[in-house]
Each structure stands twice: as C-alpha cells, then as structure tokens.
Short mmCIF file of C-alpha atoms and ligand atoms in Angstrom, two decimals:
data_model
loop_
_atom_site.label_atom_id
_atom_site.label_comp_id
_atom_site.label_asym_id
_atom_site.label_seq_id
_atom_site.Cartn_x
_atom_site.Cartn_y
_atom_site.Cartn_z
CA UNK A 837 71.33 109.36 112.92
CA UNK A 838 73.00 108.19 109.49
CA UNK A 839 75.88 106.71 110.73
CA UNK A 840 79.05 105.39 108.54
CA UNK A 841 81.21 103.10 110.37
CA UNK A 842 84.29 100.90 109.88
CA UNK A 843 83.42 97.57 110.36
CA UNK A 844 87.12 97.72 113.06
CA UNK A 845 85.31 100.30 114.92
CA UNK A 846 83.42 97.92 117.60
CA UNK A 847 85.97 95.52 117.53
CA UNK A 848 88.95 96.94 118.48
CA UNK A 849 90.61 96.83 121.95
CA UNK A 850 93.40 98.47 123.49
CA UNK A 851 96.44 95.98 123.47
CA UNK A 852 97.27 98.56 127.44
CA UNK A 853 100.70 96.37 128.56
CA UNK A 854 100.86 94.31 125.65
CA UNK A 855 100.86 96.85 122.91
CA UNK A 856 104.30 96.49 120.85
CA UNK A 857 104.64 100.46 120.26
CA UNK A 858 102.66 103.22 122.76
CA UNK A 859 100.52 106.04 121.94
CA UNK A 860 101.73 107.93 124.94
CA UNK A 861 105.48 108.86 123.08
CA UNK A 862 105.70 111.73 120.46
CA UNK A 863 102.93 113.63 120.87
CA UNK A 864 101.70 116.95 122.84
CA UNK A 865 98.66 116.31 124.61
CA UNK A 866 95.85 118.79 124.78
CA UNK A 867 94.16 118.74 127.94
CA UNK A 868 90.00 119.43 127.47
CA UNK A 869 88.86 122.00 129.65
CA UNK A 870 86.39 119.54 131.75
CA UNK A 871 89.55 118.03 132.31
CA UNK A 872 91.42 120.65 133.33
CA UNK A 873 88.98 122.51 135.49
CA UNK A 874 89.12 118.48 137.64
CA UNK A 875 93.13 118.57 137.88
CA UNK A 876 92.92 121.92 138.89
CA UNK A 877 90.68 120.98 141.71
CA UNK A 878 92.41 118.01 143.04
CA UNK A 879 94.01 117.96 146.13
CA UNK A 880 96.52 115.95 147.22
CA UNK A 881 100.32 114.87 145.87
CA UNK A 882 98.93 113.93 142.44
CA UNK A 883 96.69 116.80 142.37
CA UNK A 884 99.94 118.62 142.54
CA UNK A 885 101.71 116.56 140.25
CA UNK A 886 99.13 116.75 137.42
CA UNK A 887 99.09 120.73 137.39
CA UNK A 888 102.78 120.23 137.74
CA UNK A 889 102.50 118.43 134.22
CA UNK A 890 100.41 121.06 132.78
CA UNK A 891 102.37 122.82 129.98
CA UNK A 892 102.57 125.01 127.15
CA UNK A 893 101.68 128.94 127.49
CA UNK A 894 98.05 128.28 128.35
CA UNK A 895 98.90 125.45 130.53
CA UNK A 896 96.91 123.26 128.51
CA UNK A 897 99.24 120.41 127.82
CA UNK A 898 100.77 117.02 128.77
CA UNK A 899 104.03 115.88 127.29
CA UNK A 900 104.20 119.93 125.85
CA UNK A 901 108.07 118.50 124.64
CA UNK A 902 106.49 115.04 122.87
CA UNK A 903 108.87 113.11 124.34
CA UNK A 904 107.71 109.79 126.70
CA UNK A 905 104.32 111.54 128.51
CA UNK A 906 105.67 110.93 132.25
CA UNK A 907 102.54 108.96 133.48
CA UNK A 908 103.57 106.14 130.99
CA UNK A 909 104.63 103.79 133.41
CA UNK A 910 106.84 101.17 132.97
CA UNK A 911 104.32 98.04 132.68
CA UNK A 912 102.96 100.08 129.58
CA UNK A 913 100.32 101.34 131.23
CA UNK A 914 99.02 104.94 131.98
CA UNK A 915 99.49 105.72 135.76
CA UNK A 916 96.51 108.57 135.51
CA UNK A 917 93.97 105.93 134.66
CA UNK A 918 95.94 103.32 137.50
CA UNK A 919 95.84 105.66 140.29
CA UNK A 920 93.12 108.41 139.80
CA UNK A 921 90.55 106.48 136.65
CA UNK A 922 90.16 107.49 132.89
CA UNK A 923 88.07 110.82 134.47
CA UNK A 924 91.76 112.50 135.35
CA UNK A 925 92.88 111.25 131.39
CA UNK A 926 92.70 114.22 128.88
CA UNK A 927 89.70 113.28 126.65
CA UNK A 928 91.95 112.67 123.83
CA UNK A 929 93.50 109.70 125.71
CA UNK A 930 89.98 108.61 126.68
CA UNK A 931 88.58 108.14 123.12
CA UNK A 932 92.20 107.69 121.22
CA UNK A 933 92.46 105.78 118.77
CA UNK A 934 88.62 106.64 118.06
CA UNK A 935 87.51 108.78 115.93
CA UNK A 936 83.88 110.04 115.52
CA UNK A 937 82.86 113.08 112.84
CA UNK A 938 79.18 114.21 113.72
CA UNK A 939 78.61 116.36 109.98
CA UNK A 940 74.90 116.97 111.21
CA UNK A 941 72.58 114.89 108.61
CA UNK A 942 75.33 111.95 109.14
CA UNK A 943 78.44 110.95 110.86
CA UNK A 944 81.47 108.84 110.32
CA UNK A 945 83.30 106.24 113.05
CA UNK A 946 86.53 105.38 112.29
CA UNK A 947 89.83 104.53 114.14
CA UNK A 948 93.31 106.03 113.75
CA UNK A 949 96.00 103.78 111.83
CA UNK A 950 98.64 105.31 114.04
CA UNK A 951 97.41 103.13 116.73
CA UNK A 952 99.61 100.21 115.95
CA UNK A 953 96.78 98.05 116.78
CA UNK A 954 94.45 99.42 114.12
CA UNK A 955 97.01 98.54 111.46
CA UNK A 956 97.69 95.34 112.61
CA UNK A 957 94.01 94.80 112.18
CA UNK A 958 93.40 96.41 108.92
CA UNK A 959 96.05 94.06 107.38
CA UNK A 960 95.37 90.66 109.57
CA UNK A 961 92.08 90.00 108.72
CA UNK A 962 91.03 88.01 105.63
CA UNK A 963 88.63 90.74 103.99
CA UNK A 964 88.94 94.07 103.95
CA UNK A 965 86.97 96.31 106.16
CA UNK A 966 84.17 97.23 105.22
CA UNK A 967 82.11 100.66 105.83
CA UNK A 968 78.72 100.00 107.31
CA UNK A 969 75.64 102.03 107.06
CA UNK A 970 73.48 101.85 110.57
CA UNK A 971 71.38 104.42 112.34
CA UNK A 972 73.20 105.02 115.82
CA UNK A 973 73.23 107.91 118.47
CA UNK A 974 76.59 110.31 117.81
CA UNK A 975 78.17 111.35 121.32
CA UNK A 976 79.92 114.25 118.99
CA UNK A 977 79.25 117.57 118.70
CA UNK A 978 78.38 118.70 115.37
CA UNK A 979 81.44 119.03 113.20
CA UNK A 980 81.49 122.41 110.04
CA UNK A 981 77.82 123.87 109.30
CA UNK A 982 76.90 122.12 106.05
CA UNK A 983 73.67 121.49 105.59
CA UNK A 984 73.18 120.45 101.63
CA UNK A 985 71.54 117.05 100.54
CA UNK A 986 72.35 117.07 97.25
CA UNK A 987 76.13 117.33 97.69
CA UNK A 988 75.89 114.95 100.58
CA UNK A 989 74.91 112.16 97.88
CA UNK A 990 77.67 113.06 95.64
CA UNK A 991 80.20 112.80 98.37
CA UNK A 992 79.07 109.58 99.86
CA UNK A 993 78.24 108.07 96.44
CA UNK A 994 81.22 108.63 95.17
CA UNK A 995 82.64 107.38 97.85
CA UNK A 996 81.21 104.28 97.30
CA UNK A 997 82.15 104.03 93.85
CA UNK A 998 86.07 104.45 94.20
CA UNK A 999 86.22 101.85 97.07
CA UNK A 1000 84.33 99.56 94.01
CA UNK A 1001 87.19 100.60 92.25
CA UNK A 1002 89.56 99.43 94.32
CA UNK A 1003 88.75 95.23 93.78
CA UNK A 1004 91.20 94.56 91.28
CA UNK A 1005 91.83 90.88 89.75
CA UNK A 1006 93.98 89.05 91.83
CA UNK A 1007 96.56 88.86 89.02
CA UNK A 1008 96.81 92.61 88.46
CA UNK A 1009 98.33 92.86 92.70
CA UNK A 1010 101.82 92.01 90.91
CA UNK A 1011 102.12 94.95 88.80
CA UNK A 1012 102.74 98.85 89.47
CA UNK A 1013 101.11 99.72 87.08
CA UNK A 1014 97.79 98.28 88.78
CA UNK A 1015 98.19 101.36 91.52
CA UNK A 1016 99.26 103.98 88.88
CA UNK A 1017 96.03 103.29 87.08
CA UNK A 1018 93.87 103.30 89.74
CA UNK A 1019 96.17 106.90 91.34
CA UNK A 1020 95.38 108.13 87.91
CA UNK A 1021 91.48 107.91 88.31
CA UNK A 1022 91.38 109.14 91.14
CA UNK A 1023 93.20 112.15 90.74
CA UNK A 1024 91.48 112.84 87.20
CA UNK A 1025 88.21 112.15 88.78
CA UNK A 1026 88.78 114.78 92.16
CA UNK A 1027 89.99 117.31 89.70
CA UNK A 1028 86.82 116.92 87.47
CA UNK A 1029 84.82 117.35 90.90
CA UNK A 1030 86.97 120.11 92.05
CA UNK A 1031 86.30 122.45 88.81
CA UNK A 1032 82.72 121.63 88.76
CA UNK A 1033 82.44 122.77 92.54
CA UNK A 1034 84.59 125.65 91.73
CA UNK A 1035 82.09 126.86 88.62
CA UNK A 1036 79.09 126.07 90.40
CA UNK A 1037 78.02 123.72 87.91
CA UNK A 1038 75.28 121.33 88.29
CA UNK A 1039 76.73 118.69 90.96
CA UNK A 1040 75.87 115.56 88.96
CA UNK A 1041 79.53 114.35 89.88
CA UNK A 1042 78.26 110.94 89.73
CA UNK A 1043 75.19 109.37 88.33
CA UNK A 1044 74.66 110.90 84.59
CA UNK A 1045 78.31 110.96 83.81
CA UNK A 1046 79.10 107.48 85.03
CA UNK A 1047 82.11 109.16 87.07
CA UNK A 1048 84.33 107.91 88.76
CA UNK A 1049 84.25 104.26 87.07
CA UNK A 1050 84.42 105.94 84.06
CA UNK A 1051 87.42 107.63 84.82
CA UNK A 1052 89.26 104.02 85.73
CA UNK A 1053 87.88 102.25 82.39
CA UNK A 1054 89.46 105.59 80.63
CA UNK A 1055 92.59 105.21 82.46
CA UNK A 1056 92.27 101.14 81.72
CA UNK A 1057 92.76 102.20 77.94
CA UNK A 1058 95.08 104.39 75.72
CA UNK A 1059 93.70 107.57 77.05
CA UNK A 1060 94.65 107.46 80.11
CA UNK A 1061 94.69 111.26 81.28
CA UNK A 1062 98.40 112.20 82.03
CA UNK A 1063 99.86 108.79 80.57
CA UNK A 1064 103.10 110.13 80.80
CA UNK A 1065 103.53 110.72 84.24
CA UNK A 1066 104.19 107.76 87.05
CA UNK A 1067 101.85 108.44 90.60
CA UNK A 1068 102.60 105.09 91.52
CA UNK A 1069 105.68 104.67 92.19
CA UNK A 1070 106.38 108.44 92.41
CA UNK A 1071 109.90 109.72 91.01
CA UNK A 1072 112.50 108.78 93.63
CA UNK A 1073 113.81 112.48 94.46
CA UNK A 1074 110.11 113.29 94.97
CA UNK A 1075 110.23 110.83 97.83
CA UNK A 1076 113.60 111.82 98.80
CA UNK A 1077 112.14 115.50 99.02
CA UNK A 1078 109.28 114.47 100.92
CA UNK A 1079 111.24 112.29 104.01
CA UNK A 1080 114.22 115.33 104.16
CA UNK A 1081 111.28 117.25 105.85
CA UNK A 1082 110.89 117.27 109.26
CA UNK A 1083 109.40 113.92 108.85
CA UNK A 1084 112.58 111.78 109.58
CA UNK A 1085 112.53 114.00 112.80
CA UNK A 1086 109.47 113.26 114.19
CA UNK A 1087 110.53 109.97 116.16
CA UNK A 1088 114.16 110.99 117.65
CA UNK A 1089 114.10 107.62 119.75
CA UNK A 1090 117.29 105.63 118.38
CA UNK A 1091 116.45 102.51 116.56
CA UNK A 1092 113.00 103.67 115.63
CA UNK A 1093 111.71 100.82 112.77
CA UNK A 1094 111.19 104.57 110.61
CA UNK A 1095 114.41 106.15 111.51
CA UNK A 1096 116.39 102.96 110.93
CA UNK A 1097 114.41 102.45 107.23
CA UNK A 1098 115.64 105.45 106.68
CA UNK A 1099 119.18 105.13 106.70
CA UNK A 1100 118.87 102.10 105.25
CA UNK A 1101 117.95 104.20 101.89
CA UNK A 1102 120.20 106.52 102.31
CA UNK A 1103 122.74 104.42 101.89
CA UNK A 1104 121.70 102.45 99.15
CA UNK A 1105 120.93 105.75 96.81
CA UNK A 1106 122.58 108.49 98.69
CA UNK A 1107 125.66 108.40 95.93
CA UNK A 1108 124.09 107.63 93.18
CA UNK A 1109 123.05 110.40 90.56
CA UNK A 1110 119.16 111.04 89.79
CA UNK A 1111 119.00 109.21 86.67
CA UNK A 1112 120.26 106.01 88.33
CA UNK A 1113 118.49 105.98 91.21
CA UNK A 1114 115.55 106.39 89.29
CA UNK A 1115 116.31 103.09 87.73
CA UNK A 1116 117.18 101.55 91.04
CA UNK A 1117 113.94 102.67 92.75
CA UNK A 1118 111.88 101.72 89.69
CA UNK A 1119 113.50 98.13 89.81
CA UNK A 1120 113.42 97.23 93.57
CA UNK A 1121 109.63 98.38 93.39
CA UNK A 1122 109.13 95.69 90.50
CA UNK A 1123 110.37 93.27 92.14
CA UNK A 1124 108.94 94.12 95.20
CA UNK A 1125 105.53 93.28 94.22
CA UNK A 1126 106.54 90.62 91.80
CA UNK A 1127 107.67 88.93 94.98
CA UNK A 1128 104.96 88.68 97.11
CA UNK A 1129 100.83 90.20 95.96
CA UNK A 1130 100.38 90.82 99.85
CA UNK A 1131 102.22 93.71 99.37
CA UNK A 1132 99.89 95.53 96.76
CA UNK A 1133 96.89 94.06 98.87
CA UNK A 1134 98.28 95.75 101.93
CA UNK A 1135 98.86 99.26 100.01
CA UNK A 1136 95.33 98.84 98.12
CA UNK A 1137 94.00 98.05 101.74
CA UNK A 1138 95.59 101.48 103.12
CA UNK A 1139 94.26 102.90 100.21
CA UNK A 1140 90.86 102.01 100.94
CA UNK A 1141 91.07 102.96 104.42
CA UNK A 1142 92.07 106.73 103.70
CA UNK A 1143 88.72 106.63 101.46
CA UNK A 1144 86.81 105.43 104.24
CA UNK A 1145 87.80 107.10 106.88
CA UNK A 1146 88.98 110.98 105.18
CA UNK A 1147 86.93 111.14 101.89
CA UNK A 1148 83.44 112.63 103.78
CA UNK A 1149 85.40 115.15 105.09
CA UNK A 1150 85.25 116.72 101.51
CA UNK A 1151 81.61 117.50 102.75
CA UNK A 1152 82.71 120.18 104.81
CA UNK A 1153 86.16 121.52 102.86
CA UNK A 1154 84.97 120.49 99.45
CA UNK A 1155 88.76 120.06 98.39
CA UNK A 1156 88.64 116.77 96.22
CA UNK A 1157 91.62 117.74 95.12
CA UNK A 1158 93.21 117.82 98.10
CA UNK A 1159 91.98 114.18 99.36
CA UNK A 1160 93.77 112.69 95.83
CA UNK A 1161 96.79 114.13 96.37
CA UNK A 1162 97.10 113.21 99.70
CA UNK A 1163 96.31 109.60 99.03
CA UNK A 1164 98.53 109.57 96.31
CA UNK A 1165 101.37 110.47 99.11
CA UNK A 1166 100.11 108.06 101.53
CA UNK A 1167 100.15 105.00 99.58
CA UNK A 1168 103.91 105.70 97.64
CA UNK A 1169 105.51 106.51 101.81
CA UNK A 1170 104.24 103.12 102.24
CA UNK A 1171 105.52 101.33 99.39
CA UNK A 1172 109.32 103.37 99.96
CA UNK A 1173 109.05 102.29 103.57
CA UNK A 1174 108.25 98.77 102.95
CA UNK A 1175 110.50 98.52 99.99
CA UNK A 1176 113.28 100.00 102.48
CA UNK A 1177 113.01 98.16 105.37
CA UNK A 1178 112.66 94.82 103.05
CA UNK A 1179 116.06 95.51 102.11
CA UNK A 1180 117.34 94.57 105.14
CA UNK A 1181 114.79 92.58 107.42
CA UNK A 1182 112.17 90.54 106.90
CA UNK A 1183 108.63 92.14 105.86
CA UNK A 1184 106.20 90.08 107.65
CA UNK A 1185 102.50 91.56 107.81
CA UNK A 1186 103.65 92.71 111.78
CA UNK A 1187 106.14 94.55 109.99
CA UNK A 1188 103.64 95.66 107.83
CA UNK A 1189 101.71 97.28 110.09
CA UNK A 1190 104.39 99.00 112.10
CA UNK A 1191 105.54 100.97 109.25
CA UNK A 1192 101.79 102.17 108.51
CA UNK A 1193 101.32 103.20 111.85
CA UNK A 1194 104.82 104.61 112.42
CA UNK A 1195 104.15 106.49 109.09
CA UNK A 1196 100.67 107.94 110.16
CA UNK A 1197 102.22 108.95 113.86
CA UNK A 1198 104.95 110.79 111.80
CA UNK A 1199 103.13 112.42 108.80
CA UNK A 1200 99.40 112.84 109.74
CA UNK A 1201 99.25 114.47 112.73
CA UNK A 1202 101.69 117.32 112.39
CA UNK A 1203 99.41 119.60 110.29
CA UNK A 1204 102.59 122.43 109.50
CA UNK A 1205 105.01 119.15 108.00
CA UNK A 1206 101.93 117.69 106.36
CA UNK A 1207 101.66 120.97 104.51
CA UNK A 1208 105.12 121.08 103.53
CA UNK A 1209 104.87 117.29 101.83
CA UNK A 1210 101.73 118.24 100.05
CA UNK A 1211 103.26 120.94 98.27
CA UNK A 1212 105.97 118.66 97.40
CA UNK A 1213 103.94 116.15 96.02
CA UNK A 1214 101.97 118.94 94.13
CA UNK A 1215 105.15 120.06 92.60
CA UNK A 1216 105.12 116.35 90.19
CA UNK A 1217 101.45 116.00 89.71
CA UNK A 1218 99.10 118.45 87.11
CA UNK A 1219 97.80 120.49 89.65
CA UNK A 1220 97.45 123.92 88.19
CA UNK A 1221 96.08 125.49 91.86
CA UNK A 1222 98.11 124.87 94.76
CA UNK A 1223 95.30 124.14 96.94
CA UNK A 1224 96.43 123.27 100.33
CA UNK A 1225 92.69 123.52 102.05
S1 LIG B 414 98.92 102.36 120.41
FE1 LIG B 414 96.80 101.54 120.36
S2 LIG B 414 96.91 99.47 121.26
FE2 LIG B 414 98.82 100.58 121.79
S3 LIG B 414 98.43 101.51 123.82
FE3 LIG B 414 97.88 103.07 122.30
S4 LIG B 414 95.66 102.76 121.88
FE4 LIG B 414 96.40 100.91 122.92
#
C-alpha cells in the first residue's frame, strides 16, 4: 500500500525512565475491548487490581479522573508492562505516540508532538523531516469510506506544494511578517478549495490554476488577500480569549512549564488596556524573532509538521477550511508560549520542545476545548461559515 510517512516515524524510541515529562499524567485512558475481555479474565491480585482500575460508566477506562494513571511507577516506568507485559497495556499505550491512518488507496504514519520526545526530535535535528513515499503493509483498519482518485491527487498534491512553500530565505526567519504571509496563503488557498468542493466544481485545485504557490506569490505582492488583517501574530485579546478556556486547566500539576508561562503573561498585560497591550505583544514578538531565527525555524518546523501529519485527513472531512484555521492557532500558541516563557527563563531548543508538546497535550486532544478555541479564532479571521467539521 501507498504509504506516507514521517521520516521520525522509524526512528523514534521511547525515552521509558529517562523521559523528562510522562505520557501516563492528564489523560483518560480508553481500554480496547481485546484488552478488556484479558483483564477481565485474569486471576490473581493484579487481575483484581486492573478491573479495580477500570472506570468510567462502561468501565472502559484507566486514569477515568486524568490525574497520574496509578501504574506509573516511580522509576517512570509503567508497572502493567513490568509485571504482566505490553499484552495487559490498553492498545493506546501500546502504539502511543504512533499514529497510523489506513484511508484505503493510502495511509499516513506519523507520531504525536505531545510525546515530548517527538518534539524534541522535530526541532534537534539539522533538516526538517521529511514525508516519505514507500509502499508498506498498514496494521490499521481502514479509516472513513472514501474511495475517489481524483480528489486523492488534489489533497496529496497540494500537500506537497504548501510544505514547498514553507522554505523561506534564511533572511526572511527574522521577520513576522514572513509567517503572516505564508498564514495568509494558506488560508486564502483552503478557502478557494473549500468553495470549489462546496459547488461541486471541477476539482482542479491544483495543477491548471497554479494554486497554492500562486496564492503565496499573490500574498508576496500588494494584493495580498485580507492585507489588513495580522494571522501572524494574532491580536493579543484573541490569544488571551483562546488560553481563558479550559486550556490553562488542563495540566492542574503546580509548576507546570504551561501553567507557570501563563502567569507569567498575566502579569505582564493583565493591567494594561487593549490598545497597549496590543503594542506590547506586537513589540516583544519583534524582537523575539529579531533575536534569535531559530525561533521562526522552530514555528515554520511545527508548521510543517501539522501539514504532514493532519492535512490528508481533509480526504475524508473535506474541511480545508478547517485545517487553515487550525494551523493558524497552532503556530501563534506557540509563538505566545515561547515569547512568555522567554520572558523569564531561558528558551533553549529543550525548552522549545516542552512547550510544543505541553501545548499539543493541552489543546489537541480535548476535542470539546478544541472546539471552543476554533470558534475563537474564527471570530478574527474572514470566515463567513463557521465550519467546525
Ligand atoms: S512522553 Fe514519549 S518518550 Fe516520554 S514516556 Fe511517553 S512515549 Fe515515552
């Protein structure tokens, strides 16, 4: 089978007692049936303590209260897999931080930046990642019911085409406006896509209209669609909106590196009217990546990533619009959390990476207060349909 895959995917390897963070705090963890059906067959104390551990009204959790999962042990490493093997782990915790989409005529390999190792990757190594093309067996079950060539092209092609986009001069990785150009084409492009799904047009997103590379060279010059309107960095009570979610709630351990950059900016803006923090936040973000281009490189790289790893999925929801806006969120909660926590402490690429990864824990697996900061971030772009697919 077609088969896209990050080039991190075969070389990444569980850090287990050495990993900085954990993967086993935070989160409710389903339990697979196969799984389930073996706990509920084991005999013994641990039998006992693992349905003990099941949760939730259908009994079909660990850690139902995402606190510190109980078989976390104190070494760092996960007392299921210890005492009874990775056959008594709920799949999830098997595969995690893998993930594999099987869309039928291809599939996609990737691996979850909330794994603090994945991040640190991403950003350590001297080139980017790339996305390779090989024909490999997919373990997966087939993911949606799609079965259309033609749109398959498009999706992957374009694909392509805004990761080109995405290799900017090395002297443009000093300058916002670098990142509001490129959030600009993207956005313009995914909305041209969106309507022309929407009418049933002919689907030549990509080929005869020289889209999207056309849309960046438009956005290069005076026409840039929406001039007047920042994406990158987004309006500071936009991103004040979008962390007075739930979001700042979704590590409650004290001292959390997220929690802690948090504060941090409330205190710097919290008294200050709009208009002047707006000039504050627009400053410190200059000079944040006047300082130092392996900041932009590190947002582009996120950037990048998210196109790798979430753009195919508009094979199966067809919501381009949806994938923009969402990037456009991803890559400004980086910038405010790096610009933040560089306030205070040293941003070192470590640093770096625990911010991504603490961001992706918080926002992109919590599908109700992901909703809620799309529709804030909807509220400042042109998007005439809310379209929260
Ligand atoms: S966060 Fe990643 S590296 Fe750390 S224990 Fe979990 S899977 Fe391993």
């Amino acid at each position: 089978m077609k088969v896209l895959k990050n080039e991190l995917f075969d070389e990444f390897k569980c850090l287990a007692g050495e990993c900085p963070e954990t993967c086993c705090y935070g989160w409710r963890i389903i339990v697979d049936d196969e799984t389930k059906k073996r706990i509920l067959e084991k005999d013994g104390i641990w039998g006992k303590c693992l349905r003990f551990s099941l949760q939730g009204p259908d009994k079909n959790y660990f850690n139902y209260d995402s606190g510190s999962c109980i078989f976390h042990g104190i070494n760092g490493l996960c007392n299921v897999q210890k005492k009874l093997g990775t056959e008594y782990m709920p799949e999830i915790c098997r595969k995690y931080p893998r993930e594999i989409r099987n869309y039928g005529s291809f599939a996609t390999k990737h691996l979850d930046l909330s794994c603090v190792h994945v991040s640190q990757m991403l950003l350590a190594r001297q080139q980017r990642p790339a996305l390779i093309e090989c024909d490999e067996e997919c373990e997966r079950d087939r993911h949606g019911s799609n079965d259309d060539p033609q749109f398959e092209e498009i999706v992957l092609t374009s694909q392509k085409e805004i990761i080109q986009m995405l290799n900017v001069k090395p002297q443009l990785l000093f300058d916002p406006a670098t990142m509001d150009r490129i959030l600009h084409a993207l956005l313009a492009y995914c909305q041209y896509a969106q309507d022309t799904v929407l009418a049933h047009k002919d689907m030549k997103l990509t080929k005869e209209d020289g889209m999207p590379s056309y849309f960046y060279e438009l956005c290069k010059s005076d026409d840039m669609p929406d001039a007047g309107r920042s994406y990158f960095p987004l309006p500071i009570m936009a991103l004040n909106r979008l962390i007075n979610t739930q979001f700042d709630l979704q590590d409650s351990r004290p001292f959390s590196m997220i929690n802690r950059t948090i504060e941090w900016y409330h205190h710097k803006f919290d008294l200050k009217t709009e208009i002047e923090g707006q000039k504050v936040w627009t400053r410190m973000v200059k000079e944040f990546l006047r300082e130092d281009p392996s900041r932009m490189e590190a947002i582009l790289r996120y950037l990048q990533y998210d196109v790798q790893q979430c753009y195919a999925e508009i094979y199966e929801n067809y919501s381009f619009v949806h994938f923009a806006v969402s990037a456009i969120m991803h890559v400004n909660m980086f910038l405010f959390l790096m610009v933040n926590y560089n306030r205070k402490k040293k941003l070192t690429q470590d640093s770096m990476a625990k911010l991504l990864s603490a961001y992706e824990r918080a926002a992109c697996h919590n599908l109700g207060l992901n909703k809620d900061m799309y529709a804030i971030v909807c509220d400042y772009l042109p998007i005439q349909t809310l379209e929260l697919g």
